[in-house]
Structures are given as structure tokens and as C-alpha cells.
Amino acid sequence: NYALHEALRMVLEEGLEARFARHLKNHYALRAGLGALGIQFAVAEEHRLPMLNAVLIPQGVDDAAVRSRLLNEFGIAIGAGLGPMKGKTCRIGLMGETSSPRNVLNFLAALENCLSAQKFSIQAGASIAAANASYL
């Protein structure tokens, strides 16, 4: 009960419309950054949730290795695809207090590092630049 009370207090303090806008702004920055890496979303734009971003795993990328490295080296947890999407997608959460520019940029930098280690062709810093440009 206390946790629910505190969560609702935080929502009221920020304001519901401001909270929605923050989630959407960070979703757009994530989308720009991922797009710069050539990573596509798993669902059409009209069906996306700004808080939970399902993306397609690029051809040749070992998603389990990327998720493991993100967690163990960078402290970032992302979800694997579920059911028929297992091994094809991953889920990137931007929920509540985790939906921040700092977290989006840290994730993109870590993801670039993990993809480069797997010899996935990227332009270093492209995702960060694209995400930052969306914040302007």
C-alpha cells in the first residue's frame, strides 16, 4: 500500500499530462537512436507503446549475448522476445522514473558497444547524435 501511495503521489506531483509527454519524448529519442543503428521496431507506429519498445534483432546479432552483456557490464536489463517472437525481438522499457534522457543515452551508448563487439556494422556515436537531435 505504501508503494502504491508513493507511486501515485509521484504521478500527481509531476502531472499526468507532463508524465505522458516525458514518456513520449524519450520514446522518440530512443526511436531516433535505434533508427540510426538500423534497428527497426517490431510493430507499426500506431500500435507502439512509449513505455515498452519491442524492436527486431538485427540479422547476425546474438540477442542473448547482447542482453547478457548489457546487464553484466552496464547494469541495463532489457527483455527477450516472448513466445513466437523469442530470438526475433527484444523489449526495451522506458517506464516511470526510468524514462529519462540520461537512461536513453546510456542505453544507446552501451548498445553501440555491444553491437560493435559482435562486428555489427554501425557508425560510432550515430545513435547518441540522433537521440540528442530529437531532444532539441
mmCIF file of C-alpha atoms in Angstrom:
data_model
loop_
_atom_site.group_PDB
_atom_site.id
_atom_site.type_symbol
_atom_site.label_atom_id
_atom_site.label_comp_id
_atom_site.label_asym_id
_atom_site.label_seq_id
_atom_site.Cartn_x
_atom_site.Cartn_y
_atom_site.Cartn_z
ATOM 1 C CA ASN A 1 0.000 0.000 0.000
ATOM 2 C CA TYR A 2 2.799 2.394 0.829
ATOM 3 C CA ALA A 3 4.493 1.780 -2.548
ATOM 4 C CA LEU A 4 1.240 2.379 -4.408
ATOM 5 C CA HIS A 5 0.616 5.553 -2.409
ATOM 6 C CA GLU A 6 4.128 6.814 -3.167
ATOM 7 C CA ALA A 7 3.819 5.999 -6.884
ATOM 8 C CA LEU A 8 0.518 7.857 -7.130
ATOM 9 C CA ARG A 9 1.973 10.803 -5.224
ATOM 10 C CA MET A 10 4.815 10.993 -7.749
ATOM 11 C CA VAL A 11 2.364 10.916 -10.668
ATOM 12 C CA LEU A 12 0.285 13.702 -9.137
ATOM 13 C CA GLU A 13 3.377 15.759 -8.388
ATOM 14 C CA GLU A 14 4.629 15.544 -11.975
ATOM 15 C CA GLY A 15 1.178 15.833 -13.510
ATOM 16 C CA LEU A 16 -0.389 13.209 -15.736
ATOM 17 C CA GLU A 17 -0.053 15.177 -18.984
ATOM 18 C CA ALA A 18 3.590 16.025 -18.228
ATOM 19 C CA ARG A 19 4.255 12.360 -17.452
ATOM 20 C CA PHE A 20 2.725 11.251 -20.762
ATOM 21 C CA ALA A 21 4.770 13.884 -22.609
ATOM 22 C CA ARG A 22 8.008 12.767 -20.895
ATOM 23 C CA HIS A 23 7.456 9.140 -21.877
ATOM 24 C CA LEU A 24 6.682 10.124 -25.468
ATOM 25 C CA LYS A 25 9.726 12.423 -25.716
ATOM 26 C CA ASN A 26 12.047 9.650 -24.510
ATOM 27 C CA HIS A 27 10.391 7.115 -26.808
ATOM 28 C CA TYR A 28 11.037 9.411 -29.793
ATOM 29 C CA ALA A 29 14.681 9.822 -28.779
ATOM 30 C CA LEU A 30 15.079 6.058 -28.420
ATOM 31 C CA ARG A 31 13.395 5.565 -31.796
ATOM 32 C CA ALA A 32 15.777 8.072 -33.423
ATOM 33 C CA GLY A 33 18.821 6.425 -31.849
ATOM 34 C CA LEU A 34 17.797 2.923 -32.806
ATOM 35 C CA GLY A 35 16.954 4.081 -36.317
ATOM 36 C CA ALA A 36 20.469 5.484 -36.680
ATOM 37 C CA LEU A 37 21.739 1.970 -35.945
ATOM 38 C CA GLY A 38 19.396 0.435 -38.496
ATOM 39 C CA ILE A 39 17.281 -1.239 -35.809
ATOM 40 C CA GLN A 40 13.584 -1.414 -36.605
ATOM 41 C CA PHE A 41 10.555 -1.650 -34.364
ATOM 42 C CA ALA A 42 8.618 -4.910 -34.326
ATOM 43 C CA VAL A 43 5.205 -3.226 -34.599
ATOM 44 C CA ALA A 44 3.696 -0.456 -36.672
ATOM 45 C CA GLU A 45 3.931 3.034 -35.190
ATOM 46 C CA GLU A 46 0.205 3.277 -34.445
ATOM 47 C CA HIS A 47 0.470 0.200 -32.176
ATOM 48 C CA ARG A 48 3.576 1.175 -30.200
ATOM 49 C CA LEU A 49 3.680 1.987 -26.519
ATOM 50 C CA PRO A 50 6.154 4.699 -25.484
ATOM 51 C CA MET A 51 6.860 2.774 -22.276
ATOM 52 C CA LEU A 52 7.671 -0.632 -23.827
ATOM 53 C CA ASN A 53 9.557 -0.715 -27.094
ATOM 54 C CA ALA A 54 9.679 -4.011 -28.994
ATOM 55 C CA VAL A 55 12.432 -3.994 -31.615
ATOM 56 C CA LEU A 56 13.645 -6.512 -34.161
ATOM 57 C CA ILE A 57 17.017 -8.102 -33.541
ATOM 58 C CA PRO A 58 19.312 -7.385 -36.484
ATOM 59 C CA GLN A 59 20.456 -10.294 -38.633
ATOM 60 C CA GLY A 60 23.624 -11.883 -37.254
ATOM 61 C CA VAL A 61 23.315 -10.391 -33.762
ATOM 62 C CA ASP A 62 23.239 -12.802 -30.810
ATOM 63 C CA ASP A 63 20.494 -11.224 -28.720
ATOM 64 C CA ALA A 64 21.190 -13.357 -25.631
ATOM 65 C CA ALA A 65 24.838 -12.247 -25.660
ATOM 66 C CA VAL A 66 23.845 -8.595 -26.084
ATOM 67 C CA ARG A 67 21.275 -8.759 -23.269
ATOM 68 C CA SER A 68 23.749 -10.551 -21.002
ATOM 69 C CA ARG A 69 26.499 -8.020 -21.675
ATOM 70 C CA LEU A 70 24.130 -5.086 -21.215
ATOM 71 C CA LEU A 71 23.178 -6.460 -17.802
ATOM 72 C CA ASN A 72 26.570 -7.668 -16.567
ATOM 73 C CA GLU A 73 28.781 -4.855 -17.838
ATOM 74 C CA PHE A 74 26.425 -1.877 -17.938
ATOM 75 C CA GLY A 75 23.701 -2.726 -15.386
ATOM 76 C CA ILE A 76 20.986 -2.398 -18.049
ATOM 77 C CA ALA A 77 18.249 -5.027 -18.242
ATOM 78 C CA ILE A 78 16.152 -5.434 -21.377
ATOM 79 C CA GLY A 79 13.646 -8.194 -22.033
ATOM 80 C CA ALA A 80 13.864 -11.006 -24.524
ATOM 81 C CA GLY A 81 11.139 -11.662 -27.034
ATOM 82 C CA LEU A 82 8.370 -13.928 -25.777
ATOM 83 C CA GLY A 83 6.609 -16.877 -27.392
ATOM 84 C CA PRO A 84 6.887 -16.855 -31.178
ATOM 85 C CA MET A 85 8.966 -13.645 -31.007
ATOM 86 C CA LYS A 86 11.715 -15.285 -28.913
ATOM 87 C CA GLY A 87 15.056 -14.752 -30.638
ATOM 88 C CA LYS A 88 13.479 -12.268 -33.050
ATOM 89 C CA THR A 89 12.749 -9.287 -30.810
ATOM 90 C CA CYS A 90 13.796 -7.658 -27.567
ATOM 91 C CA ARG A 91 11.827 -5.322 -25.289
ATOM 92 C CA ILE A 92 13.247 -2.024 -24.079
ATOM 93 C CA GLY A 93 11.363 -0.477 -21.185
ATOM 94 C CA LEU A 94 11.097 3.256 -20.538
ATOM 95 C CA MET A 95 8.641 3.144 -17.675
ATOM 96 C CA GLY A 96 8.093 5.554 -14.837
ATOM 97 C CA GLU A 97 11.247 7.064 -13.422
ATOM 98 C CA THR A 98 13.441 5.076 -15.844
ATOM 99 C CA SER A 99 12.058 7.166 -18.709
ATOM 100 C CA SER A 100 14.756 9.825 -18.817
ATOM 101 C CA PRO A 101 17.169 11.265 -21.370
ATOM 102 C CA ARG A 102 20.109 10.011 -19.296
ATOM 103 C CA ASN A 103 18.827 6.429 -19.404
ATOM 104 C CA VAL A 104 18.054 6.580 -23.122
ATOM 105 C CA LEU A 105 21.530 7.908 -23.944
ATOM 106 C CA ASN A 106 23.284 5.457 -21.594
ATOM 107 C CA PHE A 107 21.373 2.564 -23.157
ATOM 108 C CA LEU A 108 22.221 3.628 -26.706
ATOM 109 C CA ALA A 109 25.921 4.029 -25.863
ATOM 110 C CA ALA A 110 26.007 0.591 -24.225
ATOM 111 C CA LEU A 111 24.104 -0.960 -27.129
ATOM 112 C CA GLU A 112 26.565 0.517 -29.629
ATOM 113 C CA ASN A 113 29.379 -1.021 -27.596
ATOM 114 C CA CYS A 114 27.705 -4.449 -27.561
ATOM 115 C CA LEU A 115 26.862 -4.380 -31.262
ATOM 116 C CA SER A 116 30.398 -3.315 -32.203
ATOM 117 C CA ALA A 117 31.788 -6.221 -30.184
ATOM 118 C CA GLN A 118 29.698 -8.542 -32.347
ATOM 119 C CA LYS A 119 31.090 -6.912 -35.508
ATOM 120 C CA PHE A 120 27.685 -5.419 -36.344
ATOM 121 C CA SER A 121 28.358 -2.502 -38.664
ATOM 122 C CA ILE A 122 27.477 0.815 -37.016
ATOM 123 C CA GLN A 123 28.732 4.361 -37.161
ATOM 124 C CA ALA A 124 30.097 5.034 -33.675
ATOM 125 C CA GLY A 125 28.125 7.739 -31.890
ATOM 126 C CA ALA A 126 25.352 7.834 -34.501
ATOM 127 C CA SER A 127 22.648 6.694 -32.105
ATOM 128 C CA ILE A 128 23.629 9.249 -29.472
ATOM 129 C CA ALA A 129 23.676 12.067 -32.026
ATOM 130 C CA ALA A 130 20.269 11.077 -33.397
ATOM 131 C CA ALA A 131 18.719 10.796 -29.943
ATOM 132 C CA ASN A 132 20.200 14.131 -28.843
ATOM 133 C CA ALA A 133 18.872 15.802 -32.003
ATOM 134 C CA SER A 134 15.371 14.584 -31.166
ATOM 135 C CA TYR A 135 15.567 16.272 -27.758
ATOM 136 C CA LEU A 136 16.137 19.715 -29.315
#
